Coordinates of C-alpha atoms and ligand atoms in Angstrom, one line a residue:
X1 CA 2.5 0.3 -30.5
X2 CA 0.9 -0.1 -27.2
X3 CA -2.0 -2.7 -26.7
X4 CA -5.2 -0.8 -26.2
X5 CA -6.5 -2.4 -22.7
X6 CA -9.9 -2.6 -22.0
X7 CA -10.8 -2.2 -18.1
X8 CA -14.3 -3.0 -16.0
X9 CA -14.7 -0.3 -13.1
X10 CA -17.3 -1.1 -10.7
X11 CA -19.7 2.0 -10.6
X12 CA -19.1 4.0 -7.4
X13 CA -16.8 4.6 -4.8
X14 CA -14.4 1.8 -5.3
X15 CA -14.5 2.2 -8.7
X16 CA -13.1 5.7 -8.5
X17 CA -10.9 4.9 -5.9
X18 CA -9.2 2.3 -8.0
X19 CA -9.3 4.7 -11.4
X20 CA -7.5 7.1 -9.4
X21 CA -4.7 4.4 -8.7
X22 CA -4.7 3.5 -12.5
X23 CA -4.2 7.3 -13.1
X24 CA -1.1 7.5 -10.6
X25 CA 0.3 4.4 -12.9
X26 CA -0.1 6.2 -16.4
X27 CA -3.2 5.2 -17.4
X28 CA -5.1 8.2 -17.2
X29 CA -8.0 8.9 -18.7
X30 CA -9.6 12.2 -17.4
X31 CA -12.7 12.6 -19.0
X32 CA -13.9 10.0 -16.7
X33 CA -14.4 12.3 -13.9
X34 CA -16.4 14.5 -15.5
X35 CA -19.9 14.5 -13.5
X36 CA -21.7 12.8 -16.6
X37 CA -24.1 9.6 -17.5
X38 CA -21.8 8.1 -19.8
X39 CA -20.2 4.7 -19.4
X40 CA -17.2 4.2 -22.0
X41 CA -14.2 6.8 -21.7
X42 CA -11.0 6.4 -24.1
X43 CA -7.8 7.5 -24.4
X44 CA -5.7 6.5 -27.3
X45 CA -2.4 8.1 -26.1
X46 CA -2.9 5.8 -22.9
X47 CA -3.8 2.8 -24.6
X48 CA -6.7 2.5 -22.6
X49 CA -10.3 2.0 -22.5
X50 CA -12.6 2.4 -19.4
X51 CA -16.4 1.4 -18.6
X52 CA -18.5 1.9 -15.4
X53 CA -20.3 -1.6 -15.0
X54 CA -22.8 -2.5 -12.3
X55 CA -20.1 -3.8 -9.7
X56 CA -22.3 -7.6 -10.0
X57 CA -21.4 -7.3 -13.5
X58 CA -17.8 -6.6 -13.1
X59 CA -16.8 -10.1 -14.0
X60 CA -19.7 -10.7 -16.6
X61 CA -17.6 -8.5 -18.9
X62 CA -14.6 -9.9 -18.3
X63 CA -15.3 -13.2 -18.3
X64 CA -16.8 -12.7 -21.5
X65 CA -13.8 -10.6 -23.3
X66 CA -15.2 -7.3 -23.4
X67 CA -12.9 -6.1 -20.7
X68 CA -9.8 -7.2 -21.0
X69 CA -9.5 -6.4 -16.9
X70 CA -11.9 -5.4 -14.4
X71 CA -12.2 -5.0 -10.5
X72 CA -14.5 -7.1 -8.2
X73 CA -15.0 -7.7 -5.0
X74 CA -14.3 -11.3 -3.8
X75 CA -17.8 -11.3 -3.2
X76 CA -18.7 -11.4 -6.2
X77 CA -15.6 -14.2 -7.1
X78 CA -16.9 -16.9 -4.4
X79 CA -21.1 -16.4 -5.4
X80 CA -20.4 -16.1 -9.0
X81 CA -17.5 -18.5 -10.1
X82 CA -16.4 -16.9 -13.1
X83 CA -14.1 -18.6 -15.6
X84 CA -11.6 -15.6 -15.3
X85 CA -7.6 -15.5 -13.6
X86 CA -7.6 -13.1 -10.2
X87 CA -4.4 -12.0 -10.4
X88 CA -4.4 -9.5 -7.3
X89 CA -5.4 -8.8 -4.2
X90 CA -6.0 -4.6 -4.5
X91 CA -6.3 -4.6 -0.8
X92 CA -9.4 -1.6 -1.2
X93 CA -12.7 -2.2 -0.1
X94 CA -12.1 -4.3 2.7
X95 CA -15.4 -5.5 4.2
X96 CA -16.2 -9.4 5.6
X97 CA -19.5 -11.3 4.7
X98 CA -21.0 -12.6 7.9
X99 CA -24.2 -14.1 9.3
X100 CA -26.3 -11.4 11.4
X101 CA -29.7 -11.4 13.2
X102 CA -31.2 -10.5 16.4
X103 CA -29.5 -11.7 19.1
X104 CA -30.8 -15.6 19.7
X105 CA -32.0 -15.8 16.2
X106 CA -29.7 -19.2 16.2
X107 CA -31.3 -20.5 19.3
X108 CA -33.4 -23.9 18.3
X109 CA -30.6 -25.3 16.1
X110 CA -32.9 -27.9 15.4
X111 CA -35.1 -26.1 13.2
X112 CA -34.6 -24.8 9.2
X113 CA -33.0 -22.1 9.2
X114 CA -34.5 -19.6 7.0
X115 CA -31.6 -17.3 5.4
X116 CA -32.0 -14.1 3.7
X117 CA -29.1 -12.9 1.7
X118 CA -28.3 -11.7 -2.1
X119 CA -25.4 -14.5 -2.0
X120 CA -27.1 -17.9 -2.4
X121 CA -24.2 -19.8 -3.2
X122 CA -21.8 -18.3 -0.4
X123 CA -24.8 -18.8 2.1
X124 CA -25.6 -22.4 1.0
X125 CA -21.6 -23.4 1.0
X126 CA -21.1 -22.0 4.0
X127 CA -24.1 -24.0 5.9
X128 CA -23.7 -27.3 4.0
X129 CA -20.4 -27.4 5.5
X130 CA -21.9 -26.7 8.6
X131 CA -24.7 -29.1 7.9
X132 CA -27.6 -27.2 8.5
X133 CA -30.4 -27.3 7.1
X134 CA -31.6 -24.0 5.4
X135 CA -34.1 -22.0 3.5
X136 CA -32.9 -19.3 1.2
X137 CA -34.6 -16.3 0.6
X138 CA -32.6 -14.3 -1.9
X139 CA -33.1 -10.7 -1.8
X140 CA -31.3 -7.8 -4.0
X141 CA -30.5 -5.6 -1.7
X142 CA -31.9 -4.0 2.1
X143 CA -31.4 -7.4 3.4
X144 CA -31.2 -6.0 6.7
X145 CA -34.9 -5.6 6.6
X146 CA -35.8 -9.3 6.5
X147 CA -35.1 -10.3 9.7
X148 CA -36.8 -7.1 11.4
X149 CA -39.8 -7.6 9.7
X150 CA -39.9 -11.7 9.8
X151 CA -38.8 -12.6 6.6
X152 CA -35.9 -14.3 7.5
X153 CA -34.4 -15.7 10.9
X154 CA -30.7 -14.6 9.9
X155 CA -29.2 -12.9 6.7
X156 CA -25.9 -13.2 4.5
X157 CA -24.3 -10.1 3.9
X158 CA -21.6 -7.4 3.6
X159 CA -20.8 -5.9 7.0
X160 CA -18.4 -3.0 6.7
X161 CA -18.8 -0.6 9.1
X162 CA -21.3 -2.0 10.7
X163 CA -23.7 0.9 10.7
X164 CA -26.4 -0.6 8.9
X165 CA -26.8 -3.7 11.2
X166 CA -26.0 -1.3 14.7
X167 CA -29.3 1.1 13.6
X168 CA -31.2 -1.8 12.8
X169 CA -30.5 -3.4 15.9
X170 CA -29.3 -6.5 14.5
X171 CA -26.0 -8.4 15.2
X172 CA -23.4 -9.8 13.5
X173 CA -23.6 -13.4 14.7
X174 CA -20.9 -15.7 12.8
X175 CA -18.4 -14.4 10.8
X176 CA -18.1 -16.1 7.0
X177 CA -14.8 -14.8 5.8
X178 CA -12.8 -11.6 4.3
X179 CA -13.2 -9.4 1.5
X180 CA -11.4 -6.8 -0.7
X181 CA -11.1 -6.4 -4.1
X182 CA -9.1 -8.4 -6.8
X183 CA -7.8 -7.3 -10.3
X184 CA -9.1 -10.4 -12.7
X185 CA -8.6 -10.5 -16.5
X186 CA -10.1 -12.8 -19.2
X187 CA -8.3 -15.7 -19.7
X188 CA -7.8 -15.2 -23.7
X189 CA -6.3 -11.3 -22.7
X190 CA -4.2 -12.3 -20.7
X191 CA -2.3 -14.3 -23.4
X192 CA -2.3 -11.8 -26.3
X193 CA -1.8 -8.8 -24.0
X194 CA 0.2 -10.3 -21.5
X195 CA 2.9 -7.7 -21.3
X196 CA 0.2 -4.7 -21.1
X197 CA -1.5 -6.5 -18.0
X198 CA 2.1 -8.3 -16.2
X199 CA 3.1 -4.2 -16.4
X200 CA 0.2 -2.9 -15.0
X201 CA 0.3 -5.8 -11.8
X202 CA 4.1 -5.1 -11.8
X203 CA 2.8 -0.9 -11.2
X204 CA 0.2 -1.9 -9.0
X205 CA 2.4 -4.4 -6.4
X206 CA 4.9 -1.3 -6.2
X207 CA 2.7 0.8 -5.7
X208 CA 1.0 -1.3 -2.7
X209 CA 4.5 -1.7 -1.3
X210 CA 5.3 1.7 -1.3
X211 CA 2.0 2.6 0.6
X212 CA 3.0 0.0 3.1
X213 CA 6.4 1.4 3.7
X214 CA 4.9 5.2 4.0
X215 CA 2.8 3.6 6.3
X216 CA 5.4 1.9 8.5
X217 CA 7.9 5.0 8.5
Ligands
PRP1 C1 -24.3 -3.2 1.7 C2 -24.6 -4.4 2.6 C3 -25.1 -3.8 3.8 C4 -24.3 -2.5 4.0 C5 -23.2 -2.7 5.0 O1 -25.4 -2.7 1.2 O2 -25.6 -5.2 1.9 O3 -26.5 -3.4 3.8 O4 -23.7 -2.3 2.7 O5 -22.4 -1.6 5.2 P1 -22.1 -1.0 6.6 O6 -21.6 -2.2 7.5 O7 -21.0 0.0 6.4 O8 -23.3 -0.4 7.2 P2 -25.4 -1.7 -0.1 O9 -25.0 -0.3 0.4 O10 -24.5 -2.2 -1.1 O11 -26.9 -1.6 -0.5 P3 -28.0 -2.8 -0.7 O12 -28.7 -2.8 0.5 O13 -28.8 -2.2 -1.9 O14 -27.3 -4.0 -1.1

């Protein structure tokens, strides 16, 4: 009998994005595009078991055994430091996590930098190693607005277009690193149901090199 896997979607775009991949890799479960409120889908014949988490909770879930699997942005891996195994790079979602402001916002170096950002721990790693001194000013979401309105001198965030920053007339000023998303299961899963979630890697790398050779051709 196949082991019943439990899987973490993060609630939106990327999250359907990445179901649809599951469901090109026999792990359909169709109910789950239905236009409806709820959050648990199953199907039995699939051996597999789908919620829609906040994407911030992604790894709560996982880390804690719940979901077996999930999806996360490495975002959410390098501010939150959960106890889980990332076992690959998905290669959606690609976005970066950068500094931005108006454009001298980082003139007077001297002075405490007051940060606004919803990733405190990414934002304080990444100017301790500068050593800067900082203030943050964690926000949980329209960032963009601190510095326009004097919150904040600069903010931490997700750039991914860069459409947000552009009509606010704000820059990106430094850039902190790359992001996509990342397949991670719970550590205790990953023992008992090891040959449910190696195949479903296994699927997913071929699958990833087979959209890079279409691409190439
Ligand atoms: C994210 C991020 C930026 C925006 C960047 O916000 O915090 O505001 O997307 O995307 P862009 O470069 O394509 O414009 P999100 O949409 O998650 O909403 P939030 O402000 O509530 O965090």
């Amino acid at each position: 009998m196949k082991q019943m896997l439990s899987i973490a979607l993060p609630k939106g775009r990327l999250g359907e994005s990445v179901y649809k991949i599951f469901e090109n890799i026999g792990l359909a479960c169709p109910e789950i595009l239905e236009n409806s409120r709820k959050l648990i889908f199953e199907n039995e014949e699939n051996a597999v078991r789908y919620f829609w988490a906040k994407p911030s909770d992604v790894a709560i879930y996982v880390e804690h055994g719940v979901a077996d699997i999930g999806i996360v942005g490495l975002d959410i891996l390098l501010e939150q430091k959960p106890d889980v195994f990332e076992l690959l790079d998905l290669e959606l979602g690609k976005c970066r996590i950068a500094v931005a402001g108006k454009k001298d916002a980082l003139k007077g170096a001297d002075r405490k930098l007051r940060v606004a950002t919803k990733y405190p721990a990414i934002a304080s790693s990444y100017y301790a190693e500068k050593s800067r001194e900082i203030e943050i000013i964690k926000l949980n979401g329209s960032i963009e607005l601190a510095p326009i309105i004097g919150l904040s001198d600069v903010i931490v965030d997700i750039v991914e277009t860069g459409k947000t920053l552009k009509e606010n007339k704000l820059f990106v000023l430094e850039e902190i690193c790359d992001i996509s998303a990342r397949l991670i299961a719970n550590r205790s899963s990953f023992r008992f149901k090891t040959e449910a979630i190696e195949n479903l890697c296994e699927n997913l790398r071929t699958r990833n090199s087979g959209v890079e050779k279409e691409k190439i051709q």
